[in-house]
PDB file of C-alpha atoms in Angstrom:
ATOM      1  CA  MET A  80       0.000   0.000   0.000  1.00 53.00           C
ATOM      2  CA  LYS A  81       2.895   2.381   0.828  1.00 53.00           C
ATOM      3  CA  ALA A  82       4.507   1.548  -2.488  1.00 50.00           C
ATOM      4  CA  ARG A  83       1.272   2.481  -4.257  1.00 49.00           C
ATOM      5  CA  SER A  84       1.007   5.854  -2.486  1.00 50.00           C
ATOM      6  CA  LEU A  85       4.691   6.567  -3.262  1.00 43.00           C
ATOM      7  CA  LEU A  86       4.027   5.773  -6.920  1.00 41.00           C
ATOM      8  CA  VAL A  87       0.971   8.078  -6.991  1.00 43.00           C
ATOM      9  CA  SER A  88       2.962  10.851  -5.265  1.00 48.00           C
ATOM     10  CA  ALA A  89       5.808  10.486  -7.758  1.00 45.00           C
ATOM     11  CA  ALA A  90       3.374  10.551 -10.694  1.00 44.00           C
ATOM     12  CA  LEU A  91       1.680  13.691  -9.350  1.00 42.00           C
ATOM     13  CA  GLY A  92       5.058  15.364  -8.865  1.00 47.00           C
ATOM     14  CA  MET A  93       6.067  14.619 -12.447  1.00 43.00           C
ATOM     15  CA  LEU A  94       2.698  15.885 -13.683  1.00 40.00           C
ATOM     16  CA  VAL A  95       3.164  19.186 -11.827  1.00 39.00           C
ATOM     17  CA  MET A  96       6.699  19.615 -13.232  1.00 41.00           C
ATOM     18  CA  THR A  97       5.527  18.823 -16.760  1.00 39.00           C
ATOM     19  CA  ALA A  98       2.567  21.191 -16.500  1.00 39.00           C
ATOM     20  CA  SER A  99       4.775  24.051 -15.284  1.00 39.00           C
ATOM     21  CA  ALA A 100       7.272  23.443 -18.095  1.00 41.00           C
ATOM     22  CA  MET A 101       4.447  23.434 -20.645  1.00 38.00           C
ATOM     23  CA  ALA A 102       2.978  26.629 -19.200  1.00 38.00           C
ATOM     24  CA  GLN A 103       6.336  28.358 -19.573  1.00 38.00           C
ATOM     25  CA  SER A 104       6.686  27.320 -23.220  1.00 37.00           C
ATOM     26  CA  LEU A 105       3.144  28.368 -24.232  1.00 40.00           C
ATOM     27  CA  GLY A 106       4.042  32.056 -24.139  1.00 39.00           C
ATOM     28  CA  GLN A 107       6.913  31.757 -26.633  1.00 35.00           C
ATOM     29  CA  ARG A 108       6.238  33.238 -30.075  1.00 39.00           C
ATOM     30  CA  ALA A 109       9.639  33.019 -31.802  1.00 35.00           C
ATOM     31  CA  ILE A 110      11.250  29.926 -33.247  1.00 38.00           C
ATOM     32  CA  VAL A 111      14.988  29.748 -33.837  1.00 37.00           C
ATOM     33  CA  GLU A 112      15.913  28.078 -37.116  1.00 44.00           C
ATOM     34  CA  GLN A 113      19.148  26.149 -37.319  1.00 42.00           C
ATOM     35  CA  GLY A 114      21.620  27.216 -39.941  1.00 46.00           C
ATOM     36  CA  GLY A 115      20.174  30.656 -40.627  1.00 50.00           C
ATOM     37  CA  GLY A 116      20.338  31.930 -37.079  1.00 47.00           C
ATOM     38  CA  ALA A 117      17.294  34.138 -37.741  1.00 53.00           C
ATOM     39  CA  LEU A 118      14.198  34.357 -35.597  1.00 55.00           C
ATOM     40  CA  ARG A 119      10.945  33.437 -37.269  1.00 53.00           C
ATOM     41  CA  GLN A 120       7.561  34.543 -35.990  1.00 59.00           C
ATOM     42  CA  GLU A 121       4.992  31.868 -35.235  1.00 70.00           C
ATOM     43  CA  GLY A 122       2.658  31.504 -38.230  1.00 79.00           C
ATOM     44  CA  SER A 123       5.351  32.489 -40.712  1.00 91.00           C
ATOM     45  CA  VAL A 124       6.389  30.377 -43.652  1.00 95.00           C
ATOM     46  CA  ARG A 125       9.371  30.468 -46.001  1.00 97.00           C
ATOM     47  CA  MET A 126       8.272  30.464 -49.651  1.00 95.00           C
ATOM     48  CA  GLN A 127      10.489  29.707 -52.643  1.00 97.00           C
ATOM     49  CA  THR A 128       9.641  30.291 -56.272  1.00 96.00           C
ATOM     50  CA  SER A 129      11.614  29.323 -59.367  1.00 97.00           C
ATOM     51  CA  ILE A 130      11.297  30.240 -63.017  1.00 97.00           C
ATOM     52  CA  ASN A 131      13.061  28.892 -66.111  1.00 97.00           C
ATOM     53  CA  PHE A 132      12.714  30.376 -69.585  1.00 97.00           C
ATOM     54  CA  PHE A 133      14.516  30.763 -72.899  1.00 96.00           C
ATOM     55  CA  VAL A 134      15.291  34.023 -74.688  1.00 96.00           C
ATOM     56  CA  ALA A 135      16.251  33.741 -78.362  1.00 95.00           C
ATOM     57  CA  GLY A 136      18.866  36.120 -79.724  1.00 95.00           C
ATOM     58  CA  PRO A 137      22.579  36.698 -80.046  1.00 94.00           C
ATOM     59  CA  SER A 138      24.584  35.000 -77.317  1.00 92.00           C
ATOM     60  CA  GLY A 139      28.074  36.329 -77.963  1.00 90.00           C
ATOM     61  CA  ASP A 140      29.806  39.363 -76.481  1.00 92.00           C
ATOM     62  CA  SER A 141      28.037  41.982 -78.592  1.00 95.00           C
ATOM     63  CA  GLU A 142      26.145  44.985 -77.221  1.00 97.00           C
ATOM     64  CA  GLU A 143      22.885  43.360 -78.343  1.00 96.00           C
ATOM     65  CA  ALA A 144      23.706  40.146 -76.437  1.00 96.00           C
ATOM     66  CA  LEU A 145      24.543  42.183 -73.316  1.00 96.00           C
ATOM     67  CA  LYS A 146      21.177  43.980 -73.521  1.00 97.00           C
ATOM     68  CA  LEU A 147      19.412  40.639 -73.977  1.00 96.00           C
ATOM     69  CA  ARG A 148      21.027  39.253 -70.792  1.00 96.00           C
ATOM     70  CA  GLU A 149      20.064  42.407 -68.893  1.00 97.00           C
ATOM     71  CA  ARG A 150      16.434  42.103 -70.073  1.00 97.00           C
ATOM     72  CA  ALA A 151      16.394  38.470 -68.936  1.00 97.00           C
ATOM     73  CA  ARG A 152      17.692  39.342 -65.446  1.00 97.00           C
ATOM     74  CA  ARG A 153      15.248  42.257 -65.261  1.00 97.00           C
ATOM     75  CA  ALA A 154      12.370  39.834 -65.948  1.00 97.00           C
ATOM     76  CA  VAL A 155      13.427  37.709 -62.939  1.00 97.00           C
ATOM     77  CA  TYR A 156      13.798  40.798 -60.693  1.00 97.00           C
ATOM     78  CA  GLU A 157      10.393  42.152 -61.772  1.00 97.00           C
ATOM     79  CA  MET A 158       8.812  38.791 -61.003  1.00 96.00           C
ATOM     80  CA  ALA A 159      10.384  38.866 -57.527  1.00 96.00           C
ATOM     81  CA  ALA A 160       9.061  42.389 -56.959  1.00 94.00           C
ATOM     82  CA  ARG A 161       5.497  41.362 -57.892  1.00 97.00           C
ATOM     83  CA  GLU A 162       5.535  38.027 -56.056  1.00 96.00           C
ATOM     84  CA  CYS A 163       4.971  39.611 -52.621  1.00 95.00           C
ATOM     85  CA  ASP A 164       1.862  41.382 -53.985  1.00 96.00           C
ATOM     86  CA  LEU A 165       0.529  38.057 -55.267  1.00 96.00           C
ATOM     87  CA  LEU A 166       1.284  36.278 -51.986  1.00 96.00           C
ATOM     88  CA  ARG A 167      -0.508  39.036 -50.039  1.00 96.00           C
ATOM     89  CA  GLU A 168      -3.570  38.673 -52.275  1.00 97.00           C
ATOM     90  CA  VAL A 169      -3.750  34.918 -51.753  1.00 96.00           C
ATOM     91  CA  ILE A 170      -2.236  33.702 -48.474  1.00 95.00           C
ATOM     92  CA  ALA A 171       0.017  36.267 -46.797  1.00 96.00           C
ATOM     93  CA  ARG A 172      -0.651  39.015 -44.306  1.00 96.00           C
ATOM     94  CA  ASP A 173       2.946  40.205 -44.619  1.00 96.00           C
ATOM     95  CA  CYS A 174       5.748  39.357 -47.049  1.00 96.00           C
ATOM     96  CA  ARG A 175       9.495  39.999 -47.093  1.00 97.00           C
ATOM     97  CA  LEU A 176      11.836  39.185 -49.963  1.00 97.00           C
ATOM     98  CA  GLU A 177      14.892  37.329 -48.615  1.00 97.00           C
ATOM     99  CA  SER A 178      16.913  36.508 -51.740  1.00 97.00           C
ATOM    100  CA  VAL A 179      16.914  36.466 -55.540  1.00 98.00           C
ATOM    101  CA  ASN A 180      19.262  34.357 -57.684  1.00 97.00           C
ATOM    102  CA  THR A 181      19.696  34.359 -61.446  1.00 97.00           C
ATOM    103  CA  SER A 182      21.678  32.077 -63.699  1.00 97.00           C
ATOM    104  CA  ILE A 183      22.080  32.625 -67.433  1.00 97.00           C
ATOM    105  CA  ASN A 184      23.525  29.952 -69.717  1.00 96.00           C
ATOM    106  CA  ARG A 185      24.400  30.437 -73.363  1.00 94.00           C
ATOM    107  CA  GLN A 186      22.712  28.063 -75.789  1.00 91.00           C
ATOM    108  CA  LEU A 187      24.500  27.363 -79.055  1.00 85.00           C
ATOM    109  CA  GLY A 188      24.268  24.518 -81.495  1.00 79.00           C
ATOM    110  CA  PRO A 189      23.358  23.628 -85.030  1.00 83.00           C
ATOM    111  CA  GLN A 190      20.016  22.086 -84.050  1.00 87.00           C
ATOM    112  CA  GLN A 191      19.048  24.705 -81.422  1.00 87.00           C
ATOM    113  CA  ALA A 192      18.068  28.342 -81.551  1.00 93.00           C
ATOM    114  CA  GLU A 193      20.794  30.704 -80.362  1.00 95.00           C
ATOM    115  CA  GLY A 194      20.017  32.472 -77.097  1.00 95.00           C
ATOM    116  CA  PHE A 195      20.053  32.092 -73.339  1.00 96.00           C
ATOM    117  CA  ASN A 196      18.456  29.743 -70.831  1.00 97.00           C
ATOM    118  CA  ILE A 197      17.542  31.761 -67.745  1.00 98.00           C
ATOM    119  CA  ASN A 198      16.976  30.244 -64.309  1.00 98.00           C
ATOM    120  CA  GLY A 199      15.714  32.423 -61.500  1.00 98.00           C
ATOM    121  CA  SER A 200      14.838  31.656 -57.919  1.00 98.00           C
ATOM    122  CA  MET A 201      13.560  33.787 -55.081  1.00 98.00           C
ATOM    123  CA  ALA A 202      12.863  33.202 -51.412  1.00 98.00           C
ATOM    124  CA  PHE A 203      10.328  35.016 -49.246  1.00 98.00           C
ATOM    125  CA  GLN A 204       9.364  35.037 -45.590  1.00 97.00           C
ATOM    126  CA  ILE A 205       5.590  35.431 -45.194  1.00 97.00           C
ATOM    127  CA  THR A 206       3.185  35.631 -42.301  1.00 97.00           C
ATOM    128  CA  LEU A 207       0.016  33.659 -43.017  1.00 95.00           C
ATOM    129  CA  LYS A 208      -3.391  35.350 -42.986  1.00 93.00           C
TER     130      LYS A 208
END
């Protein structure tokens, strides 16, 4: 009988300690992400978007080829600028652009159109509605 009451007392003690630990953690609203070291608000989500497209035109070192590459990068940057507006319309209360990456590769070949393959990616931190 004493063993039973000791067991009940021990169980109640553990329950009290667990409840107080849970009560302390309920008030926390920030989550620390590993690797990035940044704080993230509860209810926030990291979004990533990618785009790949081809632009036909000269792919050498000419002025026209340089302008074509600039137009391609501009298209990726403009998409990144508008993406937060789209996210706010659909699922986000708040949106912050974290990064934009572009990669342009020359395409040459007898059986392919001359131009550039463009890869763009962007990352956002949003707070859900």
